[in-house]
Amino acid sequence: MGRRRGGYCFEHNTLLMRALTALGFAVEGLGARVLWGRADPSPGPRTHMLLRVTLPEGLYLADVGFGGLTLAAPIRFVAGIEQETPHEPHHLVPRGDELELQARLDGEWAPLYHAAAAAQAPIDFEVANWFTSTHPKSLFTNSLMCARPDPDRRYALLNTHYTVRRRGTMPERRVLESADELGEVLARDFYLPTPAGDIEKVWAKIAGR
């Protein structure tokens, strides 16, 4: 916590779920199969957690743990309508017994994940979290990932691939070329000042990916 390393969907959305529940909201945790950044067309495991919140005006989807494309505001849990957020427009598309969340990026609808309709028990998330954080082929055990939104842009880092998405413009992408460059980006754009020794170790693992 003191080193500001953040977390991912299970930590972020579990914390939000507990906060909303303490405030009196009815909240369910749902599981999703991630599509964003996935080249394999076969179904992946349900290793993403999101929330469904019941309000007097209907059901809403809340998700504060999807990295570089995390929702910056809740959206209605209703398929077939385009919904504005502080960043990209989103909509939900029926896919069998699941709903596919899409974001409009660079003028095209990009699929993010397939959300199951049925709520999951806490043990389901515990198993998914264990797999995600320990499996030798998991993206999270093999990659450096950082994400942070500002009101008018998003910052995202996957290993050496750095992206800035300013609202209403095409994304700016570049590949980091050195450990010094990595340290600069982490401190300036992700507010993660990191000791030089740690930067060198991380760079040795991710360089060339």
Coordinates of N, CA, C and O in Angstrom, one line a residue, residues 48-126:
H48 N -12.4 -11.8 -14.8 CA -12.6 -10.3 -14.5 C -13.8 -10.2 -13.6 O -14.8 -10.9 -13.8
M49 N -13.7 -9.3 -12.7 CA -14.8 -9.0 -11.8 C -15.4 -7.6 -12.1 O -14.7 -6.6 -12.3
L50 N -16.7 -7.5 -12.1 CA -17.4 -6.2 -12.3 C -18.6 -6.2 -11.3 O -18.9 -7.3 -10.7
L51 N -19.3 -5.1 -11.2 CA -20.4 -5.0 -10.3 C -21.7 -4.6 -11.0 O -21.7 -3.9 -12.0
R52 N -22.8 -5.2 -10.5 CA -24.2 -4.8 -10.9 C -24.9 -4.2 -9.7 O -25.0 -4.8 -8.7
V53 N -25.3 -2.9 -9.8 CA -25.8 -2.2 -8.7 C -27.3 -1.9 -9.0 O -27.7 -1.4 -10.1
T54 N -28.2 -2.2 -8.0 CA -29.6 -1.9 -8.2 C -29.9 -0.5 -7.6 O -29.7 -0.3 -6.4
L55 N -30.5 0.3 -8.5 CA -30.9 1.7 -8.1 C -32.4 1.8 -8.3 O -33.0 1.0 -9.1
P56 N -33.1 2.8 -7.8 CA -34.5 2.9 -8.0 C -34.8 3.0 -9.5 O -35.9 2.6 -9.9
E57 N -33.9 3.6 -10.3 CA -34.2 3.8 -11.7 C -33.7 2.6 -12.6 O -33.9 2.6 -13.8
G58 N -33.2 1.5 -11.9 CA -32.9 0.3 -12.7 C -31.5 -0.2 -12.3 O -30.9 0.2 -11.3
L59 N -31.0 -1.1 -13.1 CA -29.7 -1.8 -12.9 C -28.6 -1.0 -13.5 O -28.8 -0.5 -14.7
Y60 N -27.4 -0.9 -12.9 CA -26.3 -0.2 -13.4 C -25.0 -1.1 -13.3 O -24.9 -2.0 -12.4
L61 N -24.1 -1.0 -14.3 CA -22.8 -1.7 -14.3 C -21.8 -0.7 -13.8 O -21.7 0.4 -14.3
A62 N -21.1 -1.1 -12.8 CA -19.9 -0.3 -12.3 C -18.7 -1.2 -12.3 O -18.7 -2.4 -11.9
D63 N -17.6 -0.6 -12.8 CA -16.3 -1.4 -12.9 C -15.2 -0.4 -12.8 O -14.9 0.4 -13.6
V64 N -14.4 -0.5 -11.7 CA -13.3 0.3 -11.4 C -12.0 -0.4 -11.5 O -10.9 0.0 -11.0
G65 N -12.0 -1.6 -12.2 CA -10.8 -2.4 -12.3 C -10.4 -3.0 -13.6 O -9.9 -4.1 -13.7
F66 N -10.7 -2.2 -14.7 CA -10.4 -2.7 -16.0 C -9.2 -2.0 -16.7 O -9.2 -1.7 -17.9
G67 N -8.2 -1.6 -15.9 CA -7.0 -1.1 -16.5 C -7.2 0.1 -17.3 O -7.9 1.1 -16.9
G68 N -6.6 0.1 -18.5 CA -6.5 1.3 -19.3 C -7.8 1.7 -19.9 O -8.0 2.8 -20.5
L69 N -8.9 0.9 -19.8 CA -10.2 1.2 -20.3 C -11.3 1.1 -19.2 O -12.4 0.8 -19.4
T70 N -10.8 1.3 -17.9 CA -11.8 1.3 -16.8 C -12.9 2.3 -17.0 O -12.6 3.5 -17.4
L71 N -14.1 1.9 -16.7 CA -15.2 2.9 -16.8 C -15.0 4.0 -15.8 O -14.7 3.8 -14.6
A72 N -15.1 5.2 -16.3 CA -15.0 6.4 -15.5 C -16.3 6.8 -14.9 O -16.4 7.8 -14.1
A73 N -17.4 6.1 -15.2 CA -18.7 6.4 -14.6 C -19.6 5.1 -14.8 O -19.3 4.3 -15.7
P74 N -20.5 4.9 -13.9 CA -21.4 3.7 -14.1 C -22.3 3.9 -15.4 O -22.6 5.0 -15.8
I75 N -22.7 2.8 -16.0 CA -23.6 2.8 -17.1 C -24.8 1.9 -16.8 O -24.7 1.0 -16.0
R76 N -25.9 2.2 -17.5 CA -27.1 1.4 -17.3 C -26.8 -0.1 -17.8 O -26.2 -0.3 -18.8
F77 N -27.3 -1.0 -17.0 CA -27.1 -2.4 -17.4 C -28.2 -2.8 -18.3 O -29.1 -3.7 -18.1
V78 N -28.2 -2.2 -19.5 CA -29.2 -2.4 -20.5 C -28.5 -2.5 -21.9 O -27.7 -1.7 -22.2
A79 N -28.9 -3.5 -22.7 CA -28.3 -3.7 -24.0 C -28.9 -2.8 -25.0 O -30.1 -2.4 -24.9
G80 N -28.1 -2.4 -26.0 CA -28.6 -1.8 -27.2 C -28.7 -0.3 -27.2 O -29.2 0.3 -28.1
I81 N -28.1 0.4 -26.2 CA -28.2 1.8 -26.2 C -26.7 2.3 -26.0 O -26.0 1.8 -25.2
E82 N -26.4 3.3 -26.8 CA -25.0 4.0 -26.6 C -25.1 4.9 -25.4 O -26.0 5.7 -25.2
Q83 N -24.1 4.8 -24.5 CA -24.1 5.5 -23.3 C -22.7 6.3 -23.2 O -21.7 5.7 -23.3
E84 N -22.9 7.6 -22.9 CA -21.7 8.4 -22.7 C -21.1 8.2 -21.4 O -21.7 7.9 -20.4
T85 N -19.7 8.3 -21.3 CA -19.0 8.4 -20.1 C -18.0 9.6 -20.2 O -17.9 10.2 -21.2
P86 N -17.3 9.9 -19.1 CA -16.4 11.0 -19.2 C -15.3 10.8 -20.2 O -14.6 11.7 -20.6
H87 N -15.1 9.5 -20.7 CA -14.1 9.3 -21.7 C -14.8 8.7 -23.0 O -15.4 9.5 -23.7
E88 N -14.8 7.4 -23.2 CA -15.4 6.9 -24.4 C -16.8 6.5 -24.2 O -17.3 6.1 -23.2
P89 N -17.6 6.6 -25.3 CA -19.0 6.0 -25.3 C -18.9 4.5 -25.1 O -17.9 3.8 -25.6
H90 N -19.8 3.9 -24.5 CA -19.9 2.4 -24.3 C -21.3 1.9 -24.6 O -22.3 2.7 -24.6
H91 N -21.4 0.7 -25.0 CA -22.7 0.0 -25.0 C -22.6 -1.5 -24.8 O -21.5 -2.0 -24.8
L92 N -23.7 -2.1 -24.4 CA -23.8 -3.5 -24.2 C -24.5 -4.2 -25.3 O -25.5 -3.7 -25.8
V93 N -23.9 -5.4 -25.7 CA -24.5 -6.1 -26.9 C -24.8 -7.5 -26.4 O -23.9 -8.2 -25.8
P94 N -26.0 -8.1 -26.7 CA -26.3 -9.4 -26.2 C -25.4 -10.4 -27.0 O -25.2 -10.3 -28.2
R95 N -24.9 -11.4 -26.2 CA -24.1 -12.5 -26.8 C -24.5 -13.8 -26.1 O -23.9 -14.2 -25.1
G96 N -25.6 -14.4 -26.6 CA -26.1 -15.6 -26.0 C -26.6 -15.2 -24.6 O -27.5 -14.3 -24.5
D97 N -26.2 -15.9 -23.6 CA -26.6 -15.6 -22.2 C -25.7 -14.6 -21.5 O -25.8 -14.5 -20.3
E98 N -24.8 -14.0 -22.2 CA -24.0 -13.0 -21.7 C -24.2 -11.6 -22.4 O -24.9 -11.6 -23.4
L99 N -23.6 -10.6 -21.8 CA -23.6 -9.3 -22.4 C -22.2 -8.8 -22.7 O -21.3 -9.0 -21.9
E100 N -21.9 -8.4 -23.9 CA -20.6 -7.9 -24.3 C -20.5 -6.4 -24.1 O -21.3 -5.7 -24.7
L101 N -19.6 -6.0 -23.3 CA -19.3 -4.5 -23.1 C -18.3 -4.1 -24.2 O -17.3 -4.7 -24.4
Q102 N -18.7 -3.0 -24.9 CA -17.9 -2.5 -26.0 C -17.7 -1.0 -25.7 O -18.5 -0.3 -25.2
A103 N -16.5 -0.5 -26.2 CA -16.2 0.9 -26.1 C -15.9 1.4 -27.5 O -15.3 0.7 -28.3
R104 N -16.3 2.6 -27.8 CA -16.0 3.2 -29.1 C -14.6 3.8 -29.1 O -14.4 4.9 -28.5
L105 N -13.7 3.2 -29.8 CA -12.3 3.7 -29.8 C -11.9 3.9 -31.2 O -12.0 3.1 -32.1
D106 N -11.3 5.1 -31.5 CA -10.8 5.5 -32.8 C -11.9 5.3 -33.9 O -11.6 4.8 -35.0
G107 N -13.2 5.5 -33.5 CA -14.3 5.5 -34.5 C -14.9 4.1 -34.7 O -15.8 3.9 -35.4
E108 N -14.4 3.1 -33.9 CA -14.9 1.7 -34.1 C -15.3 1.2 -32.7 O -14.7 1.6 -31.7
W109 N -16.3 0.3 -32.7 CA -16.7 -0.4 -31.4 C -15.7 -1.5 -31.2 O -15.6 -2.4 -32.0
A110 N -15.0 -1.5 -30.0 CA -14.1 -2.5 -29.6 C -14.6 -3.3 -28.5 O -15.1 -2.8 -27.5
P111 N -14.6 -4.7 -28.6 CA -15.1 -5.5 -27.5 C -14.2 -5.5 -26.3 O -13.0 -5.6 -26.5
L112 N -14.7 -5.4 -25.1 CA -13.9 -5.4 -23.9 C -14.0 -6.7 -23.1 O -13.0 -7.3 -22.8
Y113 N -15.3 -7.1 -22.8 CA -15.4 -8.4 -22.2 C -16.9 -8.9 -22.3 O -17.8 -8.1 -22.6
H114 N -17.1 -10.2 -22.0 CA -18.4 -10.8 -21.9 C -18.8 -11.0 -20.5 O -18.1 -11.7 -19.7
A115 N -19.8 -10.3 -20.0 CA -20.3 -10.4 -18.6 C -21.4 -11.4 -18.5 O -22.3 -11.4 -19.2
A116 N -21.2 -12.3 -17.5 CA -22.3 -13.2 -17.2 C -23.4 -12.5 -16.5 O -23.3 -11.6 -15.8
A117 N -24.6 -13.1 -16.7 CA -25.8 -12.4 -16.1 C -26.0 -12.8 -14.6 O -26.5 -12.1 -13.8
A118 N -25.5 -14.0 -14.2 CA -25.7 -14.5 -12.9 C -24.6 -14.0 -12.0 O -23.5 -14.0 -12.3
A119 N -25.0 -13.7 -10.8 CA -24.0 -13.2 -9.8 C -23.1 -14.4 -9.3 O -23.6 -15.5 -9.3
Q120 N -21.9 -14.1 -9.0 CA -20.9 -15.1 -8.6 C -20.8 -15.0 -7.0 O -20.9 -13.9 -6.4
A121 N -20.5 -16.1 -6.4 CA -20.2 -16.2 -5.0 C -18.8 -15.7 -4.8 O -17.9 -15.8 -5.7
P122 N -18.5 -15.3 -3.6 CA -17.1 -14.8 -3.2 C -16.1 -15.9 -3.5 O -15.0 -15.6 -4.0
I123 N -16.4 -17.2 -3.3 CA -15.4 -18.2 -3.6 C -15.0 -18.3 -5.0 O -13.9 -18.7 -5.4
D124 N -16.0 -18.0 -5.9 CA -15.7 -18.0 -7.4 C -14.6 -16.9 -7.7 O -13.7 -17.2 -8.5
F125 N -14.7 -15.8 -7.1 CA -13.7 -14.7 -7.3 C -12.4 -15.1 -6.7 O -11.3 -14.8 -7.2
E126 N -12.4 -15.8 -5.5 CA -11.2 -16.3 -4.9 C -10.4 -17.2 -5.8 O -9.2 -17.1 -5.9

